[in-house]
Short mmCIF file of C-alpha atoms in Angstrom, two decimals:
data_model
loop_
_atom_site.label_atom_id
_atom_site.label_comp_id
_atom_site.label_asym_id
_atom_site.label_seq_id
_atom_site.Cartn_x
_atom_site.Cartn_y
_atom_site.Cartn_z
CA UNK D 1 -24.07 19.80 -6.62
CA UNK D 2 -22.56 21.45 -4.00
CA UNK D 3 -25.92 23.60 -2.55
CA UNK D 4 -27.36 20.33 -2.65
CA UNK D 5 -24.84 18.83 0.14
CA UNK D 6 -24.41 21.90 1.98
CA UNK D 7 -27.04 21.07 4.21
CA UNK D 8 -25.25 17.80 4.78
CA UNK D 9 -21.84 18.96 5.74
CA UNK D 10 -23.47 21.59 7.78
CA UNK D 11 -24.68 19.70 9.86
CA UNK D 12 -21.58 17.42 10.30
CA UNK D 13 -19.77 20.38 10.78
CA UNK D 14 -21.99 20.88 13.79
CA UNK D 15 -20.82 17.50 15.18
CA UNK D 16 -17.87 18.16 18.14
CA UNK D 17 -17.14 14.55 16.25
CA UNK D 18 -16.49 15.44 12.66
CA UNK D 19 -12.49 16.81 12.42
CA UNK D 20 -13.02 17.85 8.72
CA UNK D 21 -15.38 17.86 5.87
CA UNK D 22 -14.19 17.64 2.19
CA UNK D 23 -15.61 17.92 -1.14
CA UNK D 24 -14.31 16.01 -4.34
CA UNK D 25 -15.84 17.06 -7.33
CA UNK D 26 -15.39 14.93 -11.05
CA UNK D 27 -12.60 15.89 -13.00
CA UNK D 28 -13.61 14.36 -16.68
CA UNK D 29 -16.90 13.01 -17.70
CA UNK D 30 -15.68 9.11 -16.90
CA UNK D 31 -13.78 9.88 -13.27
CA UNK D 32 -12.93 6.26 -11.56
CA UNK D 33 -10.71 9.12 -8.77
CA UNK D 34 -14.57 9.50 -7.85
CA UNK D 35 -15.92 5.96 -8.42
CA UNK D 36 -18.08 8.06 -11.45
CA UNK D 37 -19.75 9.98 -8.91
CA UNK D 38 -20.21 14.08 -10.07
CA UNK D 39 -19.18 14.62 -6.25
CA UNK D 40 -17.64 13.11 -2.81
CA UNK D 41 -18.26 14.41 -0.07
CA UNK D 42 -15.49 13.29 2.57
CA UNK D 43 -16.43 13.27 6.52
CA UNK D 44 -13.99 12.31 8.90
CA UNK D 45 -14.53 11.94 12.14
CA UNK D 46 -12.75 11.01 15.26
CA UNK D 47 -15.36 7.86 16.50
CA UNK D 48 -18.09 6.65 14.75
CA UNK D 49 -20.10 3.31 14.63
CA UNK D 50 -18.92 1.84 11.84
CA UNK D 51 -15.39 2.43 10.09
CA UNK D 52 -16.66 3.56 6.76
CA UNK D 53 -20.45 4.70 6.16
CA UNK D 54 -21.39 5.58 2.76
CA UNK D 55 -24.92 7.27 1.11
CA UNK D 56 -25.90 8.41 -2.22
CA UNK D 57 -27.71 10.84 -3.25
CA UNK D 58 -29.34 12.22 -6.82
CA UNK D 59 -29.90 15.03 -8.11
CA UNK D 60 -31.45 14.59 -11.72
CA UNK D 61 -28.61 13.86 -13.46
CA UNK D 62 -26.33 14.37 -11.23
CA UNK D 63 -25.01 11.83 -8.41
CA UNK D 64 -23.36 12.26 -5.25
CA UNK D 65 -21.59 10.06 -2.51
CA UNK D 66 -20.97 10.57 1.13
CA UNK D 67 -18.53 8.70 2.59
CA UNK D 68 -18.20 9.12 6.43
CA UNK D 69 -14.66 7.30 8.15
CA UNK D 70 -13.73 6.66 10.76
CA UNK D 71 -10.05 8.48 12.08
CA UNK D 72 -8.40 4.96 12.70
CA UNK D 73 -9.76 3.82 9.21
CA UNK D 74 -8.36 6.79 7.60
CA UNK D 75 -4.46 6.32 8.76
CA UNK D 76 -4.69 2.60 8.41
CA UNK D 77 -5.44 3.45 4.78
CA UNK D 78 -2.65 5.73 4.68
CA UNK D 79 -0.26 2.69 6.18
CA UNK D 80 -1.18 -0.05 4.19
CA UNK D 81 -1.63 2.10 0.83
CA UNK D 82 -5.13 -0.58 0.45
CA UNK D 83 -6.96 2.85 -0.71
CA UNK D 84 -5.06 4.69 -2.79
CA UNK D 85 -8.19 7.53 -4.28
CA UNK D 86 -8.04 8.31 -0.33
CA UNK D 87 -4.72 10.14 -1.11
CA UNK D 88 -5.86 11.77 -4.35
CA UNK D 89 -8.89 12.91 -2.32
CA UNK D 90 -6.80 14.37 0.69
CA UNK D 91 -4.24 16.18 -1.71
CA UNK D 92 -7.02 17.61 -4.43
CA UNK D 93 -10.37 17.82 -2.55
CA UNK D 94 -11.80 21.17 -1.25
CA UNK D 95 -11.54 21.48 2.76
CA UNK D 96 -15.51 22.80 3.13
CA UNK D 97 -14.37 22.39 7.19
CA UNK D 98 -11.72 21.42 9.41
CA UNK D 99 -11.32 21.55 12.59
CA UNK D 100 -8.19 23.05 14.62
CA UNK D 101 -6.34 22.44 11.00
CA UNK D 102 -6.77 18.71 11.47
CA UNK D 103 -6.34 18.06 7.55
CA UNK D 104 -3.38 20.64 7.37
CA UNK D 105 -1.66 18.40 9.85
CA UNK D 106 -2.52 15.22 7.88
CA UNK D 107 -1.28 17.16 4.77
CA UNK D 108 1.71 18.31 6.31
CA UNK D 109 2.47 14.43 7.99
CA UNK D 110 1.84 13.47 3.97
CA UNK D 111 4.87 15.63 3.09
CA UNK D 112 7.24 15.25 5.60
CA UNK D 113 6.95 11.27 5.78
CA UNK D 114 7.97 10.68 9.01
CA UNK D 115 11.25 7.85 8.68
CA UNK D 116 9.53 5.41 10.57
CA UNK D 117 6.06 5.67 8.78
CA UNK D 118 8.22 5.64 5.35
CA UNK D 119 9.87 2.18 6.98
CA UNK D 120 6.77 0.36 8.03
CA UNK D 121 5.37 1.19 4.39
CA UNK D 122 8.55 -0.23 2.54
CA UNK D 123 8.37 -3.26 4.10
CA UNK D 124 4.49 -3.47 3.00
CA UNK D 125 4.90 -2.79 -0.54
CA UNK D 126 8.30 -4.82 -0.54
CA UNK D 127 6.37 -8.10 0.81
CA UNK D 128 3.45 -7.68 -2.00
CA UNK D 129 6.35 -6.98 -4.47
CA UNK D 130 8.14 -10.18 -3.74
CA UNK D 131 4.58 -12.75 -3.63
CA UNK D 132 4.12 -10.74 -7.10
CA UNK D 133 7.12 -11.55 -8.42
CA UNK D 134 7.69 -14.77 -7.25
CA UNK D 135 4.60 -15.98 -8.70
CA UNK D 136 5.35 -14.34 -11.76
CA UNK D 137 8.38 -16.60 -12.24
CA UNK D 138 6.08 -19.28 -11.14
CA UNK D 139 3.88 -18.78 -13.94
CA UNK D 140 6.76 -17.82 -16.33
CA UNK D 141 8.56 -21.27 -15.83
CA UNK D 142 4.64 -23.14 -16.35
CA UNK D 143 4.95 -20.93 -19.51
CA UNK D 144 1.53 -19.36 -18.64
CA UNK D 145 2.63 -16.03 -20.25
CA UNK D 146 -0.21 -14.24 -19.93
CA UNK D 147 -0.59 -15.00 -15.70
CA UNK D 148 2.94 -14.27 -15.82
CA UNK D 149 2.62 -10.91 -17.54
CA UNK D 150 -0.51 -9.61 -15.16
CA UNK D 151 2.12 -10.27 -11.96
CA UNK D 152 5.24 -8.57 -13.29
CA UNK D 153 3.08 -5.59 -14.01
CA UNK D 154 2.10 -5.75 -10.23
CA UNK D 155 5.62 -6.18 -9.46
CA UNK D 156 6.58 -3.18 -11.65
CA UNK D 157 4.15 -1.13 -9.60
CA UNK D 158 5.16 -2.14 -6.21
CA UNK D 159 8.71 -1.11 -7.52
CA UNK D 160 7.26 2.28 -8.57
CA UNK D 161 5.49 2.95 -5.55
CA UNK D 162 8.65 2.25 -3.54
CA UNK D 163 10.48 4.37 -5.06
CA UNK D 164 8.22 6.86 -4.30
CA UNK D 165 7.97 6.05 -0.74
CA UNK D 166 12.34 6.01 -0.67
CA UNK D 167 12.09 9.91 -2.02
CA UNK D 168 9.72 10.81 1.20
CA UNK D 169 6.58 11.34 -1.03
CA UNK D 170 3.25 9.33 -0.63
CA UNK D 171 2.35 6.98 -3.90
CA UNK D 172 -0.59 8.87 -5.31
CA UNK D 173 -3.21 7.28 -8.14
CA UNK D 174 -1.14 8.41 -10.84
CA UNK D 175 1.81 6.80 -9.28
CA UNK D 176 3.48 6.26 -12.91
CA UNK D 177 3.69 10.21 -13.23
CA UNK D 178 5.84 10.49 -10.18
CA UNK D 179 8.06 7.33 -10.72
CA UNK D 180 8.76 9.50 -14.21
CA UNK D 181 10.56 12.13 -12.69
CA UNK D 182 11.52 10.26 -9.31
CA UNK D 183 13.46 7.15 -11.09
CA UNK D 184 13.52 7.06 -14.81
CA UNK D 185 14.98 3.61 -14.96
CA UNK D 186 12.16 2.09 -13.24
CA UNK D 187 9.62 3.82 -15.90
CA UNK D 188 11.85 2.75 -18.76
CA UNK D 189 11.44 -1.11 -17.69
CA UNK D 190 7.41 -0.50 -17.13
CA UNK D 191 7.56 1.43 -20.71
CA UNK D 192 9.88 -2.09 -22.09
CA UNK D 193 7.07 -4.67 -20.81
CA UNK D 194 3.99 -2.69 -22.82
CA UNK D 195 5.06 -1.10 -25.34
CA UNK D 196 7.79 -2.96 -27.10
CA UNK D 197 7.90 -4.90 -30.38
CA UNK D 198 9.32 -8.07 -29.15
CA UNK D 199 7.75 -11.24 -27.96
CA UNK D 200 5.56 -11.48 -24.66
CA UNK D 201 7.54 -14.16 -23.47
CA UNK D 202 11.19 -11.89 -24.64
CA UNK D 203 10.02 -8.67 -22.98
CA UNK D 204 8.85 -11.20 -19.85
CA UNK D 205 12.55 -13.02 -20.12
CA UNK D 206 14.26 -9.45 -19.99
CA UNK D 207 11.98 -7.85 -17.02
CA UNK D 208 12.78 -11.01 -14.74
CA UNK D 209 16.38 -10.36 -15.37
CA UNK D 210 16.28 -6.60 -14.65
CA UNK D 211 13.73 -6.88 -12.08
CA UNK D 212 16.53 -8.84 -9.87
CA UNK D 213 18.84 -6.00 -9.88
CA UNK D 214 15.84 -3.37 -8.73
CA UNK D 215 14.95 -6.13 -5.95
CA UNK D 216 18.35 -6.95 -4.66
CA UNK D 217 19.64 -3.08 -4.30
CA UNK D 218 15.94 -2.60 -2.28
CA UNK D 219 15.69 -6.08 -0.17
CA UNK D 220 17.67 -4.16 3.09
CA UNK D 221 15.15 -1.14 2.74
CA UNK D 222 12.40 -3.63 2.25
CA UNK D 223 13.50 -5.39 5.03
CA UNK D 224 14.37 -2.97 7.71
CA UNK D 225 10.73 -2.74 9.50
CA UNK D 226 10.52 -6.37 10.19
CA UNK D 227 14.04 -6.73 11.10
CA UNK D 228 13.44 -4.32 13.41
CA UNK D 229 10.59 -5.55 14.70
CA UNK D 230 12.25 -9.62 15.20
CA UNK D 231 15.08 -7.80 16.98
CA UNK D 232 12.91 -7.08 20.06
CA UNK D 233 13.16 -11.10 20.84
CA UNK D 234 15.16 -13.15 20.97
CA UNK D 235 13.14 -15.65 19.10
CA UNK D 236 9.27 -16.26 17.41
CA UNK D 237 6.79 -18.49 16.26
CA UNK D 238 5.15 -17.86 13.11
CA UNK D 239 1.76 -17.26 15.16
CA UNK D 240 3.68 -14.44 17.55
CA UNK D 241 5.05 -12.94 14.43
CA UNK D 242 1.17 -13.12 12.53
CA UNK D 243 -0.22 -11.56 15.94
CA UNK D 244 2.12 -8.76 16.45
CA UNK D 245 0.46 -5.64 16.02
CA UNK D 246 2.76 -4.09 13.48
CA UNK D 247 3.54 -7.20 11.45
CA UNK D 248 0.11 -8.55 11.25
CA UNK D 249 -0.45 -5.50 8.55
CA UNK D 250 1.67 -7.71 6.19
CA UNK D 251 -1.05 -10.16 6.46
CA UNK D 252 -1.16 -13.15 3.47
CA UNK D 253 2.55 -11.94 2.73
CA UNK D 254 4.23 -12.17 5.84
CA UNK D 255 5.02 -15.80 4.85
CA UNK D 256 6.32 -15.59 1.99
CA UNK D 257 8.26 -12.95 3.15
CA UNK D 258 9.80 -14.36 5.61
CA UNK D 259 10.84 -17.23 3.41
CA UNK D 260 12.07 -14.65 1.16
CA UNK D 261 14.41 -13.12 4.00
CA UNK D 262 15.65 -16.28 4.95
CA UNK D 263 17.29 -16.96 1.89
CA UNK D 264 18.81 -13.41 1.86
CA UNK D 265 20.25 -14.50 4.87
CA UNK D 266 18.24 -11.10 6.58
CA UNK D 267 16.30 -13.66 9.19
CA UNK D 268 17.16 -17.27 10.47
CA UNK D 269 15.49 -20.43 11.14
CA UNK D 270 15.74 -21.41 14.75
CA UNK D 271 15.03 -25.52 15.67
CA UNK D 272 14.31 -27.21 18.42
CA UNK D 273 13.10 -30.98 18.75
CA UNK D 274 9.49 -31.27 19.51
CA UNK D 275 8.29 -33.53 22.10
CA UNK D 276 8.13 -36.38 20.53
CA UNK D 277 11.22 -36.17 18.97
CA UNK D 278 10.66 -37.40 15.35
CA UNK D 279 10.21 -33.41 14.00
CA UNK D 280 11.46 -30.21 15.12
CA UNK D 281 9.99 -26.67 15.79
CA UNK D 282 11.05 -24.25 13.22
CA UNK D 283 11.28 -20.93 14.62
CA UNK D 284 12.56 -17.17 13.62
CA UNK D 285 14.99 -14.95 14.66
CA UNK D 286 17.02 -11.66 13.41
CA UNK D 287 19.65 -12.89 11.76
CA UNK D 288 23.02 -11.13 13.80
CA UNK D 289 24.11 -8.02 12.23
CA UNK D 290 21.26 -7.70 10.01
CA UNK D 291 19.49 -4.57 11.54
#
């Protein structure tokens, strides 16, 4: 497949725009790393029109995708963690060009996790963790086992992925293998919830209780980023908290989060009486010595 593209990322290449060219080629004959594709072809480049642009392309049998995106795209997937096959594709793909060692230097930022990056990405994957749990017990207590069960298995993976995140390493697809070395416990309790004999709503029972330990000894971690962040002010509203350009990544979570922090006693509610006196404005505020 690859004399096929070659044309392709030759002329990319060409482009003073495009910082590297990869190619991802299918590792089994069912490959979801490559969305079932035979190939990828990755182009980043530093502008372009539209954030991701994708094509495909046959070849008989054979099928191909290009996938061109955009530089800003390509760390905001590497923030959030929304595209994880973007990692898998960065670590494993073949570097056909790159220019002035662009994806060396992404590779090497990979590895050496810079502390803040590793902060601002706990406090991500701690806010999905604790909507996932907290609806799991939701649905546990409504003894909707099942709804229940699907959560707690999200919750289990936002533990593993933050414990892969603590250790300075980025969460790749097969996140389970690295939790496996990384934290044993943590792949234990995932191993517990699938695989044992007892009861759904048992193994369910015994993950909630566990799963408060692994939460508690990570909620100051998880919390660091936006502590930090609330520290700058004195005080916010919810809206200056949704609109601030690092916390708005927590998007539908921040909420819930904060709620969350408030009864860890990490943030605090601020009032003051509104105008007309009958309600009050609830705002936010570092709680003291919490950062």
């Amino acid at each position: 497949m690859e004399h096929l593209l070659r044309p392709i990322y030759q002329e990319r290449a060409g482009d003073p725009d495009t910082l590297a060219v990869l190619l991802v080629e299918k590792r089994g004959k069912l490959d979801p790393v490559t969305d079932t594709f035979d190939a990828i072809l990755l182009i980043i480049a530093r502008d372009a029109e539209r954030p991701v642009y994708t094509k495909h392309y046959t070849d008989g049998p054979e099928k191909a995708a290009m996938h061109i995106i955009s530089e800003k795209q390509l760390k905001k997937w590497l923030l959030l963690g929304t595209n994880r096959k973007i990692v898998d594709w960065l670590i494993f793909g073949r570097v056909l060009f790159d220019r002035n060692e662009y994806i060396e230097t992404i590779k090497r930022e990979m590895k050496e996790f810079p502390f803040y990056g590793r902060q601002i990405k706990m406090g991500l994957e701690f806010a999905r963790l604790i909507r996932h749990y907290m609806e799991g017990r939701m649905f546990f207590e409504q003894e909707n086992h099942l709804d229940a069960y699907n959560d707690v298995v999200r919750s289990l993976h936002g533990l593993a992925r933050l414990s892969v995140i603590e250790s300075g390493l980025f969460p790749e697809v097969t996140v389970w293998s690295q939790v496996k070395k990384i934290e044993p416990a943590i792949y234990k309790l995932y191993e517990e919830l699938v695989l044992s004999d007892e009861t759904l709503e048992k193994r369910l029972e015994l993950l909630f209780l566990a799963g408060e330990f692994f939460i508690h000894s990570r909620t100051a971690d998880g919390a660091r980023h936006i502590v930090s962040v609330m520290s700058e002010r004195p005080v916010w509203t919810i809206q200056e908290l949704h609109e601030q350009e690092e916390l708005r990544n927590y998007s539908a979570d921040l909420e819930v989060f904060i709620e969350y922090l408030i009864e860890k006693e990490y943030i605090e509610v601020v009032q003051e009486p509104a105008k007309d006196g009958r309600i009050e404005h609830r705002y936010y505020r570092a709680a003291s010595g919490s950062d």
